[in-house]
């Protein structure tokens, strides 16, 4: 129905996460009438990302060199290690400015239905780091969903012999949210994790 | 905060319609870990669209040649002309299979706030077609919003001297929708345009 190359672009855009068929069509027609230079900047950004972005040989985060910006920074606390699923989780935690340690990116979570077991994740690399680096606390910051919880439980068992402080991020009500709109699991966790108020 | 080239890609993606900062970040990290070949196909589709897609010299629709697929098709009814704002509107109408005539793409709608007057649209080209082609009905299929209505009203005035049948698409309740969720303007239009039932 569409001219061939336009349909190709719509198909490719529709493969991206969070873009449905309508959204892909809207973006394609926007690009059709957009300035040549705008489209060229997008093409350049895509090309550069695949050409220049590597993954940190230590932590697995995105990097432009063999080490990522965080692993290369001597001011980061070498005793605390935060284990996350994906590079985007590093970005989210960095944004809080709460954590001054280093990261380890697993590359996903254990998910038997998707054929992802511990061997498919960067767990052997994690164990190697615990043996060689001066780590005293491991924070398991995998996602608060079934796969993330399963991965955290698996890692907690694997880490037991190291005698480290192993922690998990708190679950509870989102700040700024309404109690009545919280789902029952979250509300249950918030009760379970309730804390004394210093008054 | 992000590595430079990743941030560049997020910025470029964030310029696209319907993609917010979170969505742009999600897509960028998806592309980072995606297969090289998937990203290359997207880059090719973008390059091809800008290189190959032209605009039909008759109707202004997207085309791979000097004429679009519809203007080049001798089976299309030469008497009916449907005036739309954008090429994507042609796609939407073609999908209904209700219309067998030809199109004229204005390239937008009259919008004084955005500095778009009749001169910025392909209205002179429309008048030229009415003079040279064998058109008997003009369907004004601009969007049912303020700018689209203003454009239709303007065109209706301009078309009066030609003595053609000039029509506008019906407004009313969307099929499959719930009456109680219809906004008052749409519901008002649905009343205004109510039709006798042949029973």
Coordinates of C-alpha atoms in Angstrom, one line a residue:
Chain A
X1 CA 0.0 0.0 0.0
X2 CA 2.8 2.5 0.9
X3 CA 5.6 3.2 -1.4
X4 CA 8.2 0.4 -0.8
X5 CA 11.0 2.3 0.9
X6 CA 8.6 4.1 3.2
X7 CA 7.1 0.7 4.3
X8 CA 10.7 -0.6 4.9
X9 CA 11.3 2.3 7.3
X10 CA 8.0 1.8 9.1
X11 CA 8.8 -1.9 9.5
X12 CA 12.3 -1.1 10.9
X13 CA 11.0 1.6 13.3
X14 CA 8.2 -0.8 14.4
X15 CA 10.9 -3.2 15.7
X16 CA 12.1 -0.7 18.3
X17 CA 10.9 -1.0 21.9
X18 CA 7.8 1.1 22.7
X19 CA 7.0 2.0 19.1
X20 CA 3.8 0.5 17.8
X21 CA 2.6 0.4 14.1
X22 CA 0.9 3.8 14.4
X23 CA 3.9 5.4 16.0
X24 CA 6.3 3.9 13.4
X25 CA 4.1 5.4 10.7
X26 CA 4.0 8.8 12.3
X27 CA 7.8 8.9 12.7
X28 CA 8.3 7.7 9.1
X29 CA 6.1 10.4 7.7
X30 CA 7.8 13.0 10.0
X31 CA 11.2 11.9 8.6
X32 CA 9.9 12.0 5.0
X33 CA 9.2 15.7 5.3
X34 CA 12.0 16.6 7.8
X35 CA 15.1 18.4 6.7
X36 CA 17.7 16.3 5.1
X37 CA 20.2 17.4 7.8
X38 CA 18.0 16.2 10.7
X39 CA 17.8 12.8 9.2
X40 CA 21.5 12.8 8.6
X41 CA 22.2 13.6 12.3
X42 CA 20.1 10.6 13.3
X43 CA 21.9 8.3 10.9
X44 CA 25.3 9.6 12.2
X45 CA 24.2 9.1 15.8
X46 CA 23.2 5.5 15.0
X47 CA 26.4 4.8 13.1
X48 CA 28.6 6.3 15.8
X49 CA 26.9 4.4 18.6
X50 CA 27.6 1.0 16.9
X51 CA 31.1 2.1 15.9
X52 CA 32.3 3.7 19.1
X53 CA 30.5 2.2 22.0
X54 CA 32.2 -0.8 23.6
X55 CA 31.5 -2.6 26.8
X56 CA 33.8 -2.1 29.8
X57 CA 36.0 -5.2 30.2
X58 CA 35.7 -5.0 34.0
X59 CA 32.0 -4.2 34.8
X60 CA 30.2 -4.7 31.4
X61 CA 28.8 -1.2 31.4
X62 CA 28.8 0.8 28.1
X63 CA 32.2 2.5 27.5
X64 CA 34.1 4.3 24.8
X65 CA 37.4 2.7 26.0
X66 CA 38.4 -0.6 27.5
X67 CA 37.2 0.8 30.9
X68 CA 34.0 2.6 31.4
X69 CA 33.9 6.1 33.0
X70 CA 33.1 4.7 36.4
X71 CA 35.7 1.9 36.5
X72 CA 38.3 4.4 35.3
X73 CA 37.5 6.9 38.1
X74 CA 39.9 6.4 41.1
X75 CA 37.5 8.4 43.4
X76 CA 34.9 5.7 43.3
X77 CA 34.7 3.5 46.4
X78 CA 36.3 0.2 45.6
X79 CA 34.6 -1.6 48.6
X80 CA 31.0 -1.3 47.4
X81 CA 29.8 -3.2 44.3
X82 CA 26.3 -2.7 42.9
X83 CA 25.1 -5.5 40.7
X84 CA 22.5 -4.5 38.0
X85 CA 20.9 -6.1 35.0
X86 CA 21.6 -3.6 32.2
X87 CA 23.7 -0.5 31.5
X88 CA 20.5 1.6 31.7
X89 CA 20.2 0.6 35.4
X90 CA 23.6 2.2 36.0
X91 CA 22.3 5.4 34.5
X92 CA 19.2 5.3 36.7
X93 CA 21.3 4.7 39.9
X94 CA 23.9 7.3 39.0
X95 CA 21.1 9.8 38.7
X96 CA 20.2 9.4 42.4
X97 CA 23.8 10.4 43.5
X98 CA 23.3 8.0 46.4
X99 CA 25.9 5.5 45.4
X100 CA 29.7 6.1 45.2
X101 CA 30.9 2.6 44.6
X102 CA 31.3 0.6 41.5
X103 CA 29.0 -1.5 39.3
X104 CA 28.8 -4.9 37.8
X105 CA 26.4 -5.3 34.8
X106 CA 25.0 -8.8 34.4
X107 CA 23.6 -8.3 30.9
X108 CA 20.1 -9.5 31.9
X109 CA 18.3 -11.6 34.5
X110 CA 17.8 -15.4 34.9
X111 CA 14.7 -16.3 32.9
X112 CA 14.3 -20.0 32.0
X113 CA 11.4 -19.3 29.6
X114 CA 13.7 -17.1 27.5
X115 CA 16.5 -19.6 27.8
X116 CA 18.6 -17.4 30.0
X117 CA 20.4 -19.2 32.8
X118 CA 23.3 -18.1 35.0
X119 CA 25.8 -19.1 32.3
X120 CA 24.3 -16.5 29.9
X121 CA 25.0 -13.7 32.4
X122 CA 28.3 -12.1 33.5
X123 CA 28.2 -14.1 36.8
X124 CA 31.6 -15.8 36.4
X125 CA 33.1 -12.4 35.8
X126 CA 31.4 -11.2 39.1
X127 CA 32.9 -14.1 41.0
X128 CA 36.4 -13.3 39.6
X129 CA 36.1 -9.7 40.7
X130 CA 35.1 -10.8 44.3
X131 CA 38.3 -12.9 44.4
X132 CA 40.6 -10.2 43.1
X133 CA 39.1 -6.8 44.2
X134 CA 38.7 -5.4 47.7
X135 CA 34.9 -5.6 47.8
X136 CA 33.1 -5.7 51.2
X137 CA 29.5 -5.1 50.3
X138 CA 27.5 -6.3 47.3
X139 CA 24.2 -4.6 46.6
X140 CA 21.9 -6.7 44.5
X141 CA 20.0 -4.1 42.4
X142 CA 18.3 -6.4 39.9
X143 CA 14.7 -5.4 38.9
X144 CA 11.9 -5.9 41.5
X145 CA 10.1 -8.4 39.2
X146 CA 10.1 -12.3 39.1
X147 CA 13.3 -12.6 37.0
X148 CA 15.1 -10.0 39.0
X149 CA 14.2 -11.5 42.3
X150 CA 15.2 -14.9 41.1
X151 CA 18.5 -13.6 40.0
X152 CA 19.1 -11.8 43.3
X153 CA 18.2 -15.0 45.3
X154 CA 20.5 -17.1 43.1
X155 CA 23.4 -14.6 43.5
X156 CA 22.8 -14.3 47.3
X157 CA 23.4 -18.1 47.6
X158 CA 26.5 -17.9 45.4
X159 CA 27.9 -15.1 47.4
X160 CA 27.4 -16.7 50.8
X161 CA 30.9 -18.4 50.9
X162 CA 32.6 -15.0 50.4
X163 CA 31.4 -13.7 53.8
X164 CA 30.4 -10.3 52.4
X165 CA 27.7 -7.9 53.4
X166 CA 25.0 -8.7 50.7
X167 CA 22.1 -6.3 50.5
X168 CA 19.0 -5.8 48.3
X169 CA 17.4 -2.5 47.4
X170 CA 14.3 -1.7 49.5
X171 CA 10.9 -2.3 48.1
X172 CA 8.0 -0.1 49.1
X173 CA 5.7 2.7 48.1
X174 CA 7.0 5.0 45.4
X175 CA 7.7 8.5 46.7
X176 CA 5.1 10.9 45.5
X177 CA 2.6 8.1 44.8
X178 CA -0.8 7.6 46.3
X179 CA -1.2 4.7 48.8
X180 CA -4.6 3.8 47.3
X181 CA -3.1 3.2 43.9
X182 CA -0.3 1.0 45.1
X183 CA -0.7 -2.6 44.0
X184 CA -1.1 -5.1 46.8
X185 CA 2.4 -6.7 46.5
X186 CA 4.1 -3.3 46.7
X187 CA 1.9 -2.3 49.7
X188 CA 2.6 -5.7 51.3
X189 CA 6.3 -5.1 50.9
X190 CA 6.0 -1.6 52.3
X191 CA 4.4 -3.0 55.5
X192 CA 7.0 -5.8 55.7
X193 CA 9.8 -3.2 55.5
X194 CA 8.2 -0.6 57.8
X195 CA 10.6 1.4 59.9
X196 CA 10.6 3.1 63.3
X197 CA 10.2 6.9 63.1
X198 CA 12.6 8.9 65.3
X199 CA 10.2 11.3 66.9
Chain B
X1 CA 26.3 11.5 32.6
X2 CA 26.0 9.0 29.7
X3 CA 28.9 8.3 27.4
X4 CA 28.9 11.0 24.7
X5 CA 27.7 9.1 21.6
X6 CA 24.9 7.4 23.5
X7 CA 23.7 10.8 24.7
X8 CA 23.8 12.0 21.1
X9 CA 21.7 9.2 20.0
X10 CA 19.2 9.7 22.8
X11 CA 19.0 13.4 21.9
X12 CA 18.3 12.6 18.2
X13 CA 15.7 10.0 19.0
X14 CA 14.0 12.4 21.5
X15 CA 13.4 14.8 18.5
X16 CA 11.1 12.3 16.8
X17 CA 7.3 12.7 17.3
X18 CA 5.8 10.6 20.1
X19 CA 9.2 9.7 21.7
X20 CA 9.8 11.2 25.1
X21 CA 13.1 11.3 27.0
X22 CA 12.4 7.9 28.7
X23 CA 11.4 6.3 25.4
X24 CA 14.5 7.7 23.6
X25 CA 16.7 6.2 26.4
X26 CA 15.0 2.9 26.1
X27 CA 15.5 2.7 22.4
X28 CA 19.1 3.9 22.5
X29 CA 20.0 1.1 25.0
X30 CA 18.1 -1.4 23.0
X31 CA 20.1 -0.4 19.9
X32 CA 23.4 -0.5 21.9
X33 CA 22.9 -4.2 22.6
X34 CA 21.1 -5.1 19.4
X35 CA 22.7 -7.0 16.6
X36 CA 24.9 -4.9 14.3
X37 CA 22.8 -6.0 11.3
X38 CA 19.5 -4.8 12.9
X39 CA 20.9 -1.3 13.4
X40 CA 22.4 -1.4 9.9
X41 CA 18.9 -2.2 8.4
X42 CA 17.4 0.8 10.2
X43 CA 20.3 3.0 8.9
X44 CA 19.7 1.7 5.4
X45 CA 15.9 2.3 5.6
X46 CA 16.5 5.9 6.7
X47 CA 19.1 6.6 4.0
X48 CA 16.9 5.0 1.3
X49 CA 13.8 7.0 2.3
X50 CA 15.7 10.3 2.0
X51 CA 17.4 9.3 -1.2
X52 CA 14.5 7.7 -3.1
X53 CA 11.3 9.2 -1.9
X54 CA 10.2 12.2 -3.9
X55 CA 6.9 14.0 -4.0
X56 CA 4.4 13.5 -6.8
X57 CA 4.5 16.5 -9.1
X58 CA 0.7 16.4 -9.6
X59 CA -0.8 15.7 -6.2
X60 CA 2.1 16.2 -3.7
X61 CA 1.8 12.7 -2.2
X62 CA 5.0 10.7 -1.6
X63 CA 6.3 9.0 -4.7
X64 CA 9.3 7.0 -6.0
X65 CA 8.8 8.6 -9.5
X66 CA 7.6 11.9 -10.8
X67 CA 4.1 10.6 -10.4
X68 CA 2.8 8.8 -7.3
X69 CA 1.3 5.3 -7.5
X70 CA -2.3 6.7 -7.4
X71 CA -1.8 9.5 -10.0
X72 CA -0.1 7.0 -12.3
X73 CA -3.0 4.5 -12.0
X74 CA -5.4 5.0 -15.0
X75 CA -8.1 3.1 -13.2
X76 CA -8.6 5.8 -10.6
X77 CA -11.7 8.0 -11.1
X78 CA -10.6 11.3 -12.6
X79 CA -13.8 13.1 -11.6
X80 CA -13.4 12.9 -7.8
X81 CA -10.6 14.7 -6.0
X82 CA -10.0 14.3 -2.3
X83 CA -8.0 17.1 -0.6
X84 CA -6.0 16.1 2.4
X85 CA -3.3 17.8 4.6
X86 CA -0.5 15.2 4.6
X87 CA 0.6 12.1 2.7
X88 CA -0.3 10.0 5.8
X89 CA -3.9 11.0 5.3
X90 CA -3.8 9.4 1.9
X91 CA -2.7 6.2 3.5
X92 CA -5.5 6.3 6.0
X93 CA -8.2 6.9 3.4
X94 CA -6.7 4.3 1.0
X95 CA -7.0 1.8 3.9
X96 CA -10.8 2.3 4.0
X97 CA -11.1 1.2 0.3
X98 CA -14.1 3.7 0.1
X99 CA -12.5 6.1 -2.3
X100 CA -11.6 5.4 -5.9
X101 CA -10.7 8.9 -7.0
X102 CA -7.5 10.9 -6.8
X103 CA -5.9 13.1 -4.1
X104 CA -4.4 16.5 -3.6
X105 CA -2.0 16.9 -0.7
X106 CA -1.9 20.4 0.7
X107 CA 1.2 19.9 2.8
X108 CA -0.5 21.1 6.0
X109 CA -3.4 23.3 7.2
X110 CA -3.9 27.0 7.5
X111 CA -2.5 28.0 10.9
X112 CA -1.8 31.7 11.5
X113 CA 0.0 31.0 14.8
X114 CA 2.5 28.7 13.1
X115 CA 2.8 31.3 10.2
X116 CA 1.1 29.0 7.7
X117 CA -1.2 30.8 5.4
X118 CA -2.8 29.7 2.1
X119 CA 0.4 30.6 0.2
X120 CA 2.4 28.1 2.2
X121 CA 0.1 25.3 1.1
X122 CA -0.3 23.6 -2.3
X123 CA -3.5 25.6 -3.0
X124 CA -2.4 27.3 -6.3
X125 CA -1.6 23.8 -7.6
X126 CA -5.1 22.7 -6.6
X127 CA -6.7 25.6 -8.5
X128 CA -4.6 24.7 -11.6
X129 CA -5.8 21.1 -11.4
X130 CA -9.4 22.2 -11.2
X131 CA -8.8 24.3 -14.4
X132 CA -7.1 21.5 -16.4
X133 CA -8.5 18.2 -15.1
X134 CA -12.0 16.8 -15.4
X135 CA -13.0 17.1 -11.8
X136 CA -16.6 17.2 -10.7
X137 CA -16.5 16.6 -7.0
X138 CA -13.9 17.9 -4.4
X139 CA -14.0 16.2 -1.0
X140 CA -12.4 18.3 1.7
X141 CA -10.8 15.8 4.0
X142 CA -8.7 18.0 6.2
X143 CA -8.5 17.1 9.9
X144 CA -11.6 17.7 12.1
X145 CA -9.7 20.3 14.2
X146 CA -9.6 24.1 14.2
X147 CA -6.9 24.4 11.6
X148 CA -8.4 21.7 9.4
X149 CA -11.9 23.2 9.6
X150 CA -10.5 26.7 8.8
X151 CA -8.7 25.3 5.8
X152 CA -11.8 23.5 4.6
X153 CA -13.9 26.7 5.0
X154 CA -11.2 28.7 3.1
X155 CA -11.1 26.2 0.3
X156 CA -14.9 25.9 0.1
X157 CA -15.0 29.7 -0.5
X158 CA -12.2 29.5 -3.1
X159 CA -14.0 26.6 -4.9
X160 CA -17.4 28.3 -5.2
X161 CA -16.7 29.9 -8.6
X162 CA -15.9 26.5 -10.2
X163 CA -19.5 25.3 -9.6
X164 CA -18.3 21.9 -8.4
X165 CA -19.9 19.5 -5.9
X166 CA -17.8 20.3 -2.7
X167 CA -18.2 18.0 0.3
X168 CA -16.7 17.5 3.7
X169 CA -16.2 14.2 5.6
X170 CA -19.0 13.5 8.1
X171 CA -18.3 14.2 11.8
X172 CA -19.8 12.0 14.5
X173 CA -19.3 9.2 17.0
X174 CA -16.4 6.9 16.3
X175 CA -17.6 3.4 15.3
X176 CA -17.0 1.0 18.2
X177 CA -16.7 3.8 20.7
X178 CA -18.9 4.4 23.8
X179 CA -21.4 7.3 23.6
X180 CA -20.7 8.3 27.2
X181 CA -17.0 8.7 26.5
X182 CA -17.5 11.0 23.4
X183 CA -16.5 14.6 24.0
X184 CA -19.3 17.1 23.8
X185 CA -18.3 18.6 20.4
X186 CA -18.2 15.2 18.7
X187 CA -21.6 14.3 20.3
X188 CA -23.0 17.6 19.2
X189 CA -21.8 17.0 15.7
X190 CA -23.3 13.5 15.8
X191 CA -26.7 15.1 16.7
X192 CA -26.4 17.8 14.0
X193 CA -25.6 15.2 11.4
X194 CA -28.2 12.6 12.5
X195 CA -29.7 10.6 9.6
X196 CA -33.1 8.9 8.9
X197 CA -33.0 5.2 9.3
X198 CA -34.6 3.2 6.5
X199 CA -36.7 0.8 8.5

